[in-house]
GROMACS .gro file of C-alpha atoms in nm:
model
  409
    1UNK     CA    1   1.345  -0.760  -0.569
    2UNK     CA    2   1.443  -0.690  -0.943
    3UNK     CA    3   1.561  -0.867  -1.236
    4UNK     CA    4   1.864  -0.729  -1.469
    5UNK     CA    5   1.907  -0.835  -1.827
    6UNK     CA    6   2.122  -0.694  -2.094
    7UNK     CA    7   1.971  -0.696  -2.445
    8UNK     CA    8   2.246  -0.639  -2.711
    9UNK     CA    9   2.099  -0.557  -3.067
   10UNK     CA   10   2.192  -0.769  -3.396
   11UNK     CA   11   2.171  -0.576  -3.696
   12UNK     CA   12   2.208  -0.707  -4.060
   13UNK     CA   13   2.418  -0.555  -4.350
   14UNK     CA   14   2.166  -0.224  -4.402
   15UNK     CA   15   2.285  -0.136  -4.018
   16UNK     CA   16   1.822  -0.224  -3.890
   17UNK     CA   17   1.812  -0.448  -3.597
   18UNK     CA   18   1.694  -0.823  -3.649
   19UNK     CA   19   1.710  -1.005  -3.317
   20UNK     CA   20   1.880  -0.943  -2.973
   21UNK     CA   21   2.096  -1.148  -2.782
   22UNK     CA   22   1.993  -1.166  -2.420
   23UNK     CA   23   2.262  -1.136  -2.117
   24UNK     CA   24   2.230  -1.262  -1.796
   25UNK     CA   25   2.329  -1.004  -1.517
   26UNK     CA   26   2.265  -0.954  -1.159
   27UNK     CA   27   2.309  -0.559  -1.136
   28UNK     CA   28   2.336  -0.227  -1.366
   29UNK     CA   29   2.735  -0.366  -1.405
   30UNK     CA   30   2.773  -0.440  -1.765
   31UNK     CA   31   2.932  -0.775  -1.740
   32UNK     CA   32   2.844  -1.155  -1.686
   33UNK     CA   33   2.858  -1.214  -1.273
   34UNK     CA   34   3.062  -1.502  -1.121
   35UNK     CA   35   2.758  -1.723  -1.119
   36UNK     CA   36   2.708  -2.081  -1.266
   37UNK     CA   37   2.655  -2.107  -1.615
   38UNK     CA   38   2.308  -2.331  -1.545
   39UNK     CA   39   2.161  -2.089  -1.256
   40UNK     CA   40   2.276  -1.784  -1.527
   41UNK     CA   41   2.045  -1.911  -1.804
   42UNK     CA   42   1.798  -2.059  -1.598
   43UNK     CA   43   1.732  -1.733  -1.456
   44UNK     CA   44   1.765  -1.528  -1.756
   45UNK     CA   45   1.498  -1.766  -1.943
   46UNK     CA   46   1.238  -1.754  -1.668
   47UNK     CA   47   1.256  -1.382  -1.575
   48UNK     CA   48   1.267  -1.280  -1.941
   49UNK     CA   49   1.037  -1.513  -2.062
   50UNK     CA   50   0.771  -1.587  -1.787
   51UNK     CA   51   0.817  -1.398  -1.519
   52UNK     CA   52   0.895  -0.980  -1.548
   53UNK     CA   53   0.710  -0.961  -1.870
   54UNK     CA   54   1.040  -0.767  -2.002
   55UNK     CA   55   1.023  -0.850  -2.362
   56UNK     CA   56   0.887  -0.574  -2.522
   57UNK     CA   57   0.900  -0.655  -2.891
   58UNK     CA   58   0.692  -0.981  -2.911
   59UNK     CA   59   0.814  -1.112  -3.273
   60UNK     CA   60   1.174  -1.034  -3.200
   61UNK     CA   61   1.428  -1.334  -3.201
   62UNK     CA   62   1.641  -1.381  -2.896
   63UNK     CA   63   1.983  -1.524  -2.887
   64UNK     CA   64   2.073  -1.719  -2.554
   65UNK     CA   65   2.403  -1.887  -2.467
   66UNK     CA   66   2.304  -2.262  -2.314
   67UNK     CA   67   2.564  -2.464  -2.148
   68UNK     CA   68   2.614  -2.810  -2.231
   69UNK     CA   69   2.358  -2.998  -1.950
   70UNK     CA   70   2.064  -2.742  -2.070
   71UNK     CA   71   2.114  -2.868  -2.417
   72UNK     CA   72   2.139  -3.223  -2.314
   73UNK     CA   73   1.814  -3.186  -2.139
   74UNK     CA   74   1.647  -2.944  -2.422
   75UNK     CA   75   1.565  -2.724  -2.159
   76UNK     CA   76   1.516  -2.486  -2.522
   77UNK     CA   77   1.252  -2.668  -2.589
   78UNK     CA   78   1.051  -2.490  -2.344
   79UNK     CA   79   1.026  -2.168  -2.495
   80UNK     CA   80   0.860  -2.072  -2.816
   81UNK     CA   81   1.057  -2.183  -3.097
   82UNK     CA   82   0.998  -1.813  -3.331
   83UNK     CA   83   1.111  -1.638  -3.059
   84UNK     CA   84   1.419  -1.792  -3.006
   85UNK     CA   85   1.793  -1.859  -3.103
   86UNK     CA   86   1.964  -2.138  -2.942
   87UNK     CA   87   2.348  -2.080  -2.903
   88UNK     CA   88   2.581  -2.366  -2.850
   89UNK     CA   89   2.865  -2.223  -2.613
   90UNK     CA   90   3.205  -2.276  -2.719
   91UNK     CA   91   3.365  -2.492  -2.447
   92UNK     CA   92   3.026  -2.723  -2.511
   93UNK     CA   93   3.222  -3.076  -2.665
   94UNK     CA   94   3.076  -3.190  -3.004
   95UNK     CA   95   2.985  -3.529  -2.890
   96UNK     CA   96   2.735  -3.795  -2.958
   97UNK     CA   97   2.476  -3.674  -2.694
   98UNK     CA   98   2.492  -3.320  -2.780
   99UNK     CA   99   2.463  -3.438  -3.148
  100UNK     CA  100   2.141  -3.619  -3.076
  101UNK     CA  101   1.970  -3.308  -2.856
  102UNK     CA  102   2.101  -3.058  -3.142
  103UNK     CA  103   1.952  -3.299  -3.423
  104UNK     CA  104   1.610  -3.340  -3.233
  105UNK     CA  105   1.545  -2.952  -3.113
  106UNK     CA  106   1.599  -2.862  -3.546
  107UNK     CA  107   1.356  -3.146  -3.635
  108UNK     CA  108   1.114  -2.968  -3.341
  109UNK     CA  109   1.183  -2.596  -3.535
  110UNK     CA  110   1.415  -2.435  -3.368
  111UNK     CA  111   1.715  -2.198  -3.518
  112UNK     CA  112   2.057  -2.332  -3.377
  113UNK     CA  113   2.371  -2.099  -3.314
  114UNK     CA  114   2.720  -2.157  -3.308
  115UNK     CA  115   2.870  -1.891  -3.049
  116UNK     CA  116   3.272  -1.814  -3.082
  117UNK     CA  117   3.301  -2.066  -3.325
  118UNK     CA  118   3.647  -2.187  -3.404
  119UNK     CA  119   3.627  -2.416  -3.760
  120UNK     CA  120   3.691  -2.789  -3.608
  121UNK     CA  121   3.620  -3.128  -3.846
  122UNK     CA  122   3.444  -3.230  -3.534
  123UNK     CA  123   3.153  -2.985  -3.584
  124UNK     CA  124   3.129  -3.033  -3.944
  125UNK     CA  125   2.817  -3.301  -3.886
  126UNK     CA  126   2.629  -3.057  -3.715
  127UNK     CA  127   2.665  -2.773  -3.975
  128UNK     CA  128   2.308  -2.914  -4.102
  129UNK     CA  129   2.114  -2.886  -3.814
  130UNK     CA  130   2.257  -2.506  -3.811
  131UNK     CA  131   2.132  -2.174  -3.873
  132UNK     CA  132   2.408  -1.958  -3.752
  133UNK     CA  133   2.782  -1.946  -3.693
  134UNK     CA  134   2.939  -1.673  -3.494
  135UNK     CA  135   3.286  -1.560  -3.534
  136UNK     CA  136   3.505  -1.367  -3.254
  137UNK     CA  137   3.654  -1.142  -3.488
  138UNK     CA  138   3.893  -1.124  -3.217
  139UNK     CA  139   3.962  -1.493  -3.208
  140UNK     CA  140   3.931  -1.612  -3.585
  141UNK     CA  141   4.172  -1.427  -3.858
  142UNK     CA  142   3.968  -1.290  -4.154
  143UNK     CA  143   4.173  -1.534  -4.384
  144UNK     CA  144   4.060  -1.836  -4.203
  145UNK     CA  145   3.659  -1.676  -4.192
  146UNK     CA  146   3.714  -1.651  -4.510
  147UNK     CA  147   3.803  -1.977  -4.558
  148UNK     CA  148   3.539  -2.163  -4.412
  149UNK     CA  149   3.239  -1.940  -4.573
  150UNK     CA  150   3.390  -2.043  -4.949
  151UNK     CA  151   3.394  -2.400  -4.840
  152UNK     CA  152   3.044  -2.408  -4.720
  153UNK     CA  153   2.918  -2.258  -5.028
  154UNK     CA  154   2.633  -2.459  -5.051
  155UNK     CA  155   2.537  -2.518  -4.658
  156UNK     CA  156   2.243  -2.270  -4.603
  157UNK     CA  157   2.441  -2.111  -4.325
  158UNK     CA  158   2.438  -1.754  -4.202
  159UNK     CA  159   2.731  -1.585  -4.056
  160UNK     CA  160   2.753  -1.341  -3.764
  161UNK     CA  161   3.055  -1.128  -3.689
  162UNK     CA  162   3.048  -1.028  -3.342
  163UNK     CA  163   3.284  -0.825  -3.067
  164UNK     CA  164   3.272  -0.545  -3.401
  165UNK     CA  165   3.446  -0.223  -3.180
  166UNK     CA  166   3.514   0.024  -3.443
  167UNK     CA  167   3.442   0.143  -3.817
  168UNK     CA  168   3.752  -0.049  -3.979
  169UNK     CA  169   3.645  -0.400  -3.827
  170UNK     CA  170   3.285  -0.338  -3.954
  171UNK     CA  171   3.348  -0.260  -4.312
  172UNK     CA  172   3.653  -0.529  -4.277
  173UNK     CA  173   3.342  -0.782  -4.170
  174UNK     CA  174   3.139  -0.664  -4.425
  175UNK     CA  175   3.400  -0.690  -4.683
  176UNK     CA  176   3.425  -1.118  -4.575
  177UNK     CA  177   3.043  -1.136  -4.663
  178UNK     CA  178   2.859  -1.191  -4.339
  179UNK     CA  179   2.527  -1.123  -4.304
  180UNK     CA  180   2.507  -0.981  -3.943
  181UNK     CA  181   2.705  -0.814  -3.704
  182UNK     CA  182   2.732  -0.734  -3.310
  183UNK     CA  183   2.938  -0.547  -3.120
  184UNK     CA  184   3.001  -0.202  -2.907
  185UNK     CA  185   3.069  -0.011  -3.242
  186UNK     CA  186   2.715  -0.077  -3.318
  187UNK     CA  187   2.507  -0.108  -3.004
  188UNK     CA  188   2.620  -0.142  -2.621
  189UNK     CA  189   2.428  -0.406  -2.439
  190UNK     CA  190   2.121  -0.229  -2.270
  191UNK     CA  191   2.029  -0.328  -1.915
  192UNK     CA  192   1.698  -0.384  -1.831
  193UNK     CA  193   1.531  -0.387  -1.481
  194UNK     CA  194   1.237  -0.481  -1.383
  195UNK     CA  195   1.031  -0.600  -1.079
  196UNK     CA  196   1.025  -1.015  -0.999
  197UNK     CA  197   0.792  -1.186  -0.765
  198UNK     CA  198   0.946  -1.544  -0.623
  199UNK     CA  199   0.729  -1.824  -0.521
  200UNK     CA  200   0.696  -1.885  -0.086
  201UNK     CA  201   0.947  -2.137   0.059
  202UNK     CA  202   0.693  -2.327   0.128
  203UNK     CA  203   0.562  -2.400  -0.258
  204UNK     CA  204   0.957  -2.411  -0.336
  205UNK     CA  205   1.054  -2.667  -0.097
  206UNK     CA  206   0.724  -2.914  -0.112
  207UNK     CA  207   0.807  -2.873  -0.512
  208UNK     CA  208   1.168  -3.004  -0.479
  209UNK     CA  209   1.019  -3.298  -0.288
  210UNK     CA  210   0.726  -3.339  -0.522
  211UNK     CA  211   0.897  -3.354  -0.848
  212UNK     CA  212   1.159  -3.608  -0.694
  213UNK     CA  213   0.914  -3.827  -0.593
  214UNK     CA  214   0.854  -4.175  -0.761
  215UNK     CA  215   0.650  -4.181  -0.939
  216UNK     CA  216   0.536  -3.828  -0.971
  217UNK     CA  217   0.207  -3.730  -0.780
  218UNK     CA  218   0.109  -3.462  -1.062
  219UNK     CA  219  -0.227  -3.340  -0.881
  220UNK     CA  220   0.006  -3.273  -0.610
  221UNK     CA  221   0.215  -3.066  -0.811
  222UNK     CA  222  -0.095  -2.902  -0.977
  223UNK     CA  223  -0.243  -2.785  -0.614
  224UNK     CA  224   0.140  -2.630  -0.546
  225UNK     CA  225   0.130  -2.440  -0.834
  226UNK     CA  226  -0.210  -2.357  -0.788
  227UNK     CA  227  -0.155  -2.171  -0.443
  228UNK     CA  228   0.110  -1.994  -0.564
  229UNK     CA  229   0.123  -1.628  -0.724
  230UNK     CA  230   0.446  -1.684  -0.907
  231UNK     CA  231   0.429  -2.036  -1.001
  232UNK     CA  232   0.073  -1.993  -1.154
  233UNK     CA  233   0.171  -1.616  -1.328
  234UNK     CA  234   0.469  -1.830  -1.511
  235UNK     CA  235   0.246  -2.202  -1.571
  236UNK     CA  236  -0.043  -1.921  -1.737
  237UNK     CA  237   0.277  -1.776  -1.964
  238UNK     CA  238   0.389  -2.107  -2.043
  239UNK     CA  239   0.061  -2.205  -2.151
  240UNK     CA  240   0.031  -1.902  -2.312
  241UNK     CA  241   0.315  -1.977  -2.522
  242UNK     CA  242   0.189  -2.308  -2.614
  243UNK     CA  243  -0.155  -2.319  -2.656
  244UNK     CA  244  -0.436  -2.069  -2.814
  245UNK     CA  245  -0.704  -2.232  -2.592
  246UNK     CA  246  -0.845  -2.014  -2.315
  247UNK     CA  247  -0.718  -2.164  -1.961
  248UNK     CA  248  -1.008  -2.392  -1.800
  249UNK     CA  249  -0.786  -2.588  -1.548
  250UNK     CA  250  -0.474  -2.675  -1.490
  251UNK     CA  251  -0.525  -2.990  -1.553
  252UNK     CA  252  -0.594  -2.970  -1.895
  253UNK     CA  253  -0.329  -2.764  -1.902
  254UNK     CA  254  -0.132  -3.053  -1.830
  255UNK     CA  255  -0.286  -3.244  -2.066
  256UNK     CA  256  -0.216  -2.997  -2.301
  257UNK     CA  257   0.164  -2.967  -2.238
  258UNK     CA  258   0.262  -3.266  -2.134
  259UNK     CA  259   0.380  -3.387  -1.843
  260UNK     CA  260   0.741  -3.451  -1.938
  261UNK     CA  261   0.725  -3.064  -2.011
  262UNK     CA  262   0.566  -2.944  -1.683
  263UNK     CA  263   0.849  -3.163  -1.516
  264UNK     CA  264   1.142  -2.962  -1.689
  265UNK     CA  265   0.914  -2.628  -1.651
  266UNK     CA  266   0.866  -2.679  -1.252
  267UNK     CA  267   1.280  -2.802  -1.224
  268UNK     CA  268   1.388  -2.477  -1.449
  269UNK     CA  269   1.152  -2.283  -1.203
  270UNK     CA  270   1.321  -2.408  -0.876
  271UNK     CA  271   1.676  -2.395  -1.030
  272UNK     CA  272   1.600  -1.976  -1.081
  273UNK     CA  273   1.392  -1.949  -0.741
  274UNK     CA  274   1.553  -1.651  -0.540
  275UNK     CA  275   1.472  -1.619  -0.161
  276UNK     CA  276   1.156  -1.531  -0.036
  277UNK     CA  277   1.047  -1.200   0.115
  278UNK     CA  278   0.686  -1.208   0.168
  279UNK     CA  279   0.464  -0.900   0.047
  280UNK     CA  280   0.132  -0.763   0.162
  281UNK     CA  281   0.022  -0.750  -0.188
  282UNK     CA  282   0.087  -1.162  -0.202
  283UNK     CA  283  -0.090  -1.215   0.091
  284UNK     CA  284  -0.394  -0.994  -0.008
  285UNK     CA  285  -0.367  -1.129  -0.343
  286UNK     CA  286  -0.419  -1.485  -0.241
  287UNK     CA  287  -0.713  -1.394   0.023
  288UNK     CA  288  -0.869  -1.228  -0.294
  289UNK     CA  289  -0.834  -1.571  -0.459
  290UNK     CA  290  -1.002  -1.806  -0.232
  291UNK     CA  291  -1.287  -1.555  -0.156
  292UNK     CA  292  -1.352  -1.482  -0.499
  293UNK     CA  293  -1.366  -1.908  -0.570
  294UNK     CA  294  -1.600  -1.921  -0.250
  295UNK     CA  295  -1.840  -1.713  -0.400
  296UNK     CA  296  -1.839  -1.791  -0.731
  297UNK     CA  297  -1.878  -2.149  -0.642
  298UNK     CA  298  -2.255  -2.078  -0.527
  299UNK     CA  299  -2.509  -2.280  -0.718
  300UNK     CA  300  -2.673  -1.906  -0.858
  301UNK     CA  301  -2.388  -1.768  -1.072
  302UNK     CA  302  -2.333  -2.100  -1.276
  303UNK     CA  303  -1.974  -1.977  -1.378
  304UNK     CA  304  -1.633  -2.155  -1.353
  305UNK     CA  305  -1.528  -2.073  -0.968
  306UNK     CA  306  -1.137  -2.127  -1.107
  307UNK     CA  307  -1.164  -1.864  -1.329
  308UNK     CA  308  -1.293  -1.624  -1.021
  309UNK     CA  309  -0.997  -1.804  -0.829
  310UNK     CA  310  -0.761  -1.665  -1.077
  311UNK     CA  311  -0.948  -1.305  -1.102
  312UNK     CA  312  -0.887  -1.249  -0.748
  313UNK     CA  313  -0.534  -1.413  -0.720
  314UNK     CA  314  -0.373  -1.186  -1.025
  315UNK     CA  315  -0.610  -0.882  -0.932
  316UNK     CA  316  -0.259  -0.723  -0.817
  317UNK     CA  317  -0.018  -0.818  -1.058
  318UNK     CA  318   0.026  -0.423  -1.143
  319UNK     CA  319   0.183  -0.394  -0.794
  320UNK     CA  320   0.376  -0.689  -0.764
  321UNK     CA  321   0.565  -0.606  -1.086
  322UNK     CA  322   0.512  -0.238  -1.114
  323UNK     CA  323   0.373  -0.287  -1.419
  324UNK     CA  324   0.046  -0.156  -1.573
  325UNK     CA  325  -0.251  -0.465  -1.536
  326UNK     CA  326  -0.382  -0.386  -1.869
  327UNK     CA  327  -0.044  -0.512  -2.056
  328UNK     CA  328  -0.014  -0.806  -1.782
  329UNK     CA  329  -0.324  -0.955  -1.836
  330UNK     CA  330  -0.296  -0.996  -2.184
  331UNK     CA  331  -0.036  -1.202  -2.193
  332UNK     CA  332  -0.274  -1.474  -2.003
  333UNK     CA  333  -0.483  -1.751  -2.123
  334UNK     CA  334  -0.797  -1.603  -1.904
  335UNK     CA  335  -1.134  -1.602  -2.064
  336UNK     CA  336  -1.278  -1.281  -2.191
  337UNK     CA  337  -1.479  -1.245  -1.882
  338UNK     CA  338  -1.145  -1.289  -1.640
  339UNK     CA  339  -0.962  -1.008  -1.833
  340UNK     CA  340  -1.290  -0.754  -1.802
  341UNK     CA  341  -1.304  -0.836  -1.442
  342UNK     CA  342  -0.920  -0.745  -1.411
  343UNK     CA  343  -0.839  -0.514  -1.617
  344UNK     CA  344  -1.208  -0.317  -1.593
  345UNK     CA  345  -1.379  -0.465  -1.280
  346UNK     CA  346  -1.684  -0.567  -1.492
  347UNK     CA  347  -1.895  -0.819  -1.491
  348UNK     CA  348  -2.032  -1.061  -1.229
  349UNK     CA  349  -1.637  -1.157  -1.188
  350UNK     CA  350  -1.586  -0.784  -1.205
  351UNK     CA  351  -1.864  -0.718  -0.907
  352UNK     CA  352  -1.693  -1.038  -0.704
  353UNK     CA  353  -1.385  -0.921  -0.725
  354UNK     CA  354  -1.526  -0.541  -0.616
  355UNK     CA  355  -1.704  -0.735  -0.323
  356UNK     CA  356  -1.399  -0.857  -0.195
  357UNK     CA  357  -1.138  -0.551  -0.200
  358UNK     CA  358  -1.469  -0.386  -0.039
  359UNK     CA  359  -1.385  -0.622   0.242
  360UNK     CA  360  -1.036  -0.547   0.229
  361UNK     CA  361  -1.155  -0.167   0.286
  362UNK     CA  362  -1.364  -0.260   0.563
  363UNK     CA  363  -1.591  -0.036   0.364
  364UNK     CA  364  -1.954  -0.160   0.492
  365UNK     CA  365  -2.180   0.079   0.188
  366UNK     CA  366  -1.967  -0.148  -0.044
  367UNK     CA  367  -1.999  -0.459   0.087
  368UNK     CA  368  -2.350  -0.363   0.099
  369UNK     CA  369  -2.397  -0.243  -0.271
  370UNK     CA  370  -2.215  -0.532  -0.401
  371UNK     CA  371  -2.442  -0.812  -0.183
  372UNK     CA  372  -2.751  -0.705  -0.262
  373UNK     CA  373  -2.636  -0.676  -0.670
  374UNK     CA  374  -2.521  -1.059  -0.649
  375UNK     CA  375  -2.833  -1.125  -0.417
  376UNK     CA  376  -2.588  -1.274  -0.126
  377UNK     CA  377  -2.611  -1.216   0.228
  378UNK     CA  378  -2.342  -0.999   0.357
  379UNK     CA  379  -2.339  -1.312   0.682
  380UNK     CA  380  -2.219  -1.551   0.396
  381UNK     CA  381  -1.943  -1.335   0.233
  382UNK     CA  382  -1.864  -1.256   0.594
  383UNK     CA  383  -1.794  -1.613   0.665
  384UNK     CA  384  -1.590  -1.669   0.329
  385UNK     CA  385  -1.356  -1.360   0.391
  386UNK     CA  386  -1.307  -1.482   0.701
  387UNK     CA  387  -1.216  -1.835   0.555
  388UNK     CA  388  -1.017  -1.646   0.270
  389UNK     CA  389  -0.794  -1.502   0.570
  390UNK     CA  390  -0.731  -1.810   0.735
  391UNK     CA  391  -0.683  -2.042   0.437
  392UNK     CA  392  -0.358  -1.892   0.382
  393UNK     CA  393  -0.185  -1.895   0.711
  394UNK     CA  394   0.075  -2.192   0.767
  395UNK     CA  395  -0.202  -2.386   0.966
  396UNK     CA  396  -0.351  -2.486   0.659
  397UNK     CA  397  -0.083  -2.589   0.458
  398UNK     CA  398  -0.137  -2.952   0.525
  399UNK     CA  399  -0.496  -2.927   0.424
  400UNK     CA  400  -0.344  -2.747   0.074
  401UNK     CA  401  -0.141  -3.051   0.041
  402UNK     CA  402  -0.392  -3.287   0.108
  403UNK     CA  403  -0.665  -3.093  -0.137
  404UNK     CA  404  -0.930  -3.146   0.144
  405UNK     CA  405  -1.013  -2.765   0.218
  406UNK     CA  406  -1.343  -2.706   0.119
  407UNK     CA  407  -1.470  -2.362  -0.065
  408UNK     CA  408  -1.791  -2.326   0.120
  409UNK     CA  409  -1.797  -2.289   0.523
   0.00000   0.00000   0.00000
């Protein structure tokens, strides 16, 4: 399955590009689908953010239209705050609530938007907690932009003209003094597609339950997550995103985050879920995971077995988004050790990790070679693949849920 996002360019008044604003889309049609406004940005923020690794230029700003409930619920607040621009949509009604979530998210650091702003008295007590106002040039008459810039003087606002379609409306925008403009004269929305990878029904619907649940059984949530490809790729972003400590657990990545924020994290995740279709390289993926722990997990290698859990469980992240590993695995919160073993298969996490696609390849000089360099007995790994294989079939999902499945045999 793939994800499609439009990136339209913003460029200021010497024509170089300064931030893009992100559209949602569900094909190579250049136009917003007849979708929910919520599911739209829900999915737009995950996949672009978390998920298909599409961004591309890392300190670039990103303008993205929220509806009214994701800015009641800061759902904003879960992404980096340099990275992005929130934009309050038009039919959004300048009320008390949305005054107190638009005051808060500024005080937190975040740049606010006005999108197709029409001049009302009822925005003007938000104009401080704003960083820019967009104008329709379609919508607005230059006499009434004009209007509203020279009474706002002194508010440290910047203005955006946007739907610009030809030379005359540019230099007519430039002429009214904003400071950036948008629009097909300029640059066309570009559609991006890349590869997504969803989570299994079965981590989708024991989440919905989980994170419903009063009160919230959070180690619950974490072993979910945990034996999940997806959910754990996106948790490691988010983490990413937040913190410049290398990953240990994920329960100090809890800790670390919050758990308020892991709730809205895990109920933006299930809002974008798509349908399932399982893939081989999943399956594989997650056998690699709980062999690699198994082994690692022996008293002689003295080394974190999670980190060897996660080695083995993103050890195909290349093929699942048909992306290179190299530029995947930097965008994770593994230790220097984790990233060797993935991205050069070095190390004694390197030579676990080679031990187990060896068993994958049924190739016995391998599984020889890499026994006798970690001084195991080929019986022993034999008995972990074997438990690797069965520890993800739908037998043992009760035993996931419970956390009683042990690593050795």
């Amino acid at each position: 399955m793939y994800s499609f996002i439009a990136r339209q360019p913003i460029v200021n008044i010497d024509k170089q590009i300064v931030a893009y604003e992100l559209l949602f889309r569900e094909g190579f049609k250049n136009k917003f689908p007849s979708v929910d406004p919520q599911l739209a940005t829900s999915r737009l923020l995950i996949e672009h953010f978390f998920l298909t690794n599409a961004q591309g230029h890392e300190n670039t700003l990103y303008f993205v239209n929220f509806p009214y409930q994701s800015l009641i619920e800061k759902i904003p607040t879960l992404f980096p705050a340099d990275l992005l621009m929130i934009e309050i949509l038009e039919d959004c009604q300048p009320n008390d609530e949305l005054f107190s979530a638009i005051r808060d998210m500024h005080q937190q650091g975040y740049k606010i938007a006005l999108d197709d702003f029409i001049p009302s008295p009822s925005w003007e007590r938000f104009l401080p907690y704003i960083h820019t106002i967009k104008f329709d040039i379609k919508q607005v008459s230059t006499s009434d932009i004009v209007k509203f810039i020279k009474a706002h003087k002194t508010d440290e606002l910047y203005y955006l003209a946007e739907k610009i379609e030809n030379r005359q409306e540019l230099e007519e925008a430039e002429k009214v003094g904003f400071d950036f403009f948008q629009g097909y004269a300029l640059h066309e929305p570009e559609i991006i597609k890349h590869r997504r990878i969803e989570s299994s029904s079965f981590t989708v619907d024991q989440l919905k339950i989980a994170i419903n649940q009063t009160p919230i059984d959070y180690q619950l949530i974490e072993r979910l997550i945990r034996y999940d490809i997806t959910m754990s790729y996106k948790l490691m972003r988010f983490i990413n995103a937040y913190s410049s400590k290398t990953f240990t657990s994920f329960e100090d990545a809890f800790n670390i985050l919050g758990l308020d924020k892991i709730k809205f994290f895990i109920e933006l995740s299930l809002t974008a879920a798509h349908e399932w279709t399982p893939s081989d390289y999943y399956l594989s993926s997650m056998h690699r995971a709980h062999f690699c722990e198994q082994v690692a997990a022996l008293d002689q290698f003295k080394i974190n077995a999670e980190h060897a859990y996660f080695v083995g469980m993103f050890s195909q992240l290349d093929k699942l988004l048909q992306q290179p590993l190299c530029h995947l695995v930097e965008t994770l919160p593994l230790n220097k050790a984790a990233i060797n073993a993935l991205s050069q298969q070095t190390g004694i996490l390197g030579d676990i990790l080679g031990l187990a696609i060896a068993y994958e390849k049924k190739d016995n000089s391998s599984i020889q070679w890499f026994t006798d360099k970690l001084h195991i007995s080929p019986e022993l790994t034999r008995q972990f693949y074997d438990n690797a294989l069965n520890w993800v079939t739908p037998e043992y999902h009760h035993l996931r849920l419970e956390g009683k499945l042990l690593n050795q045999p």
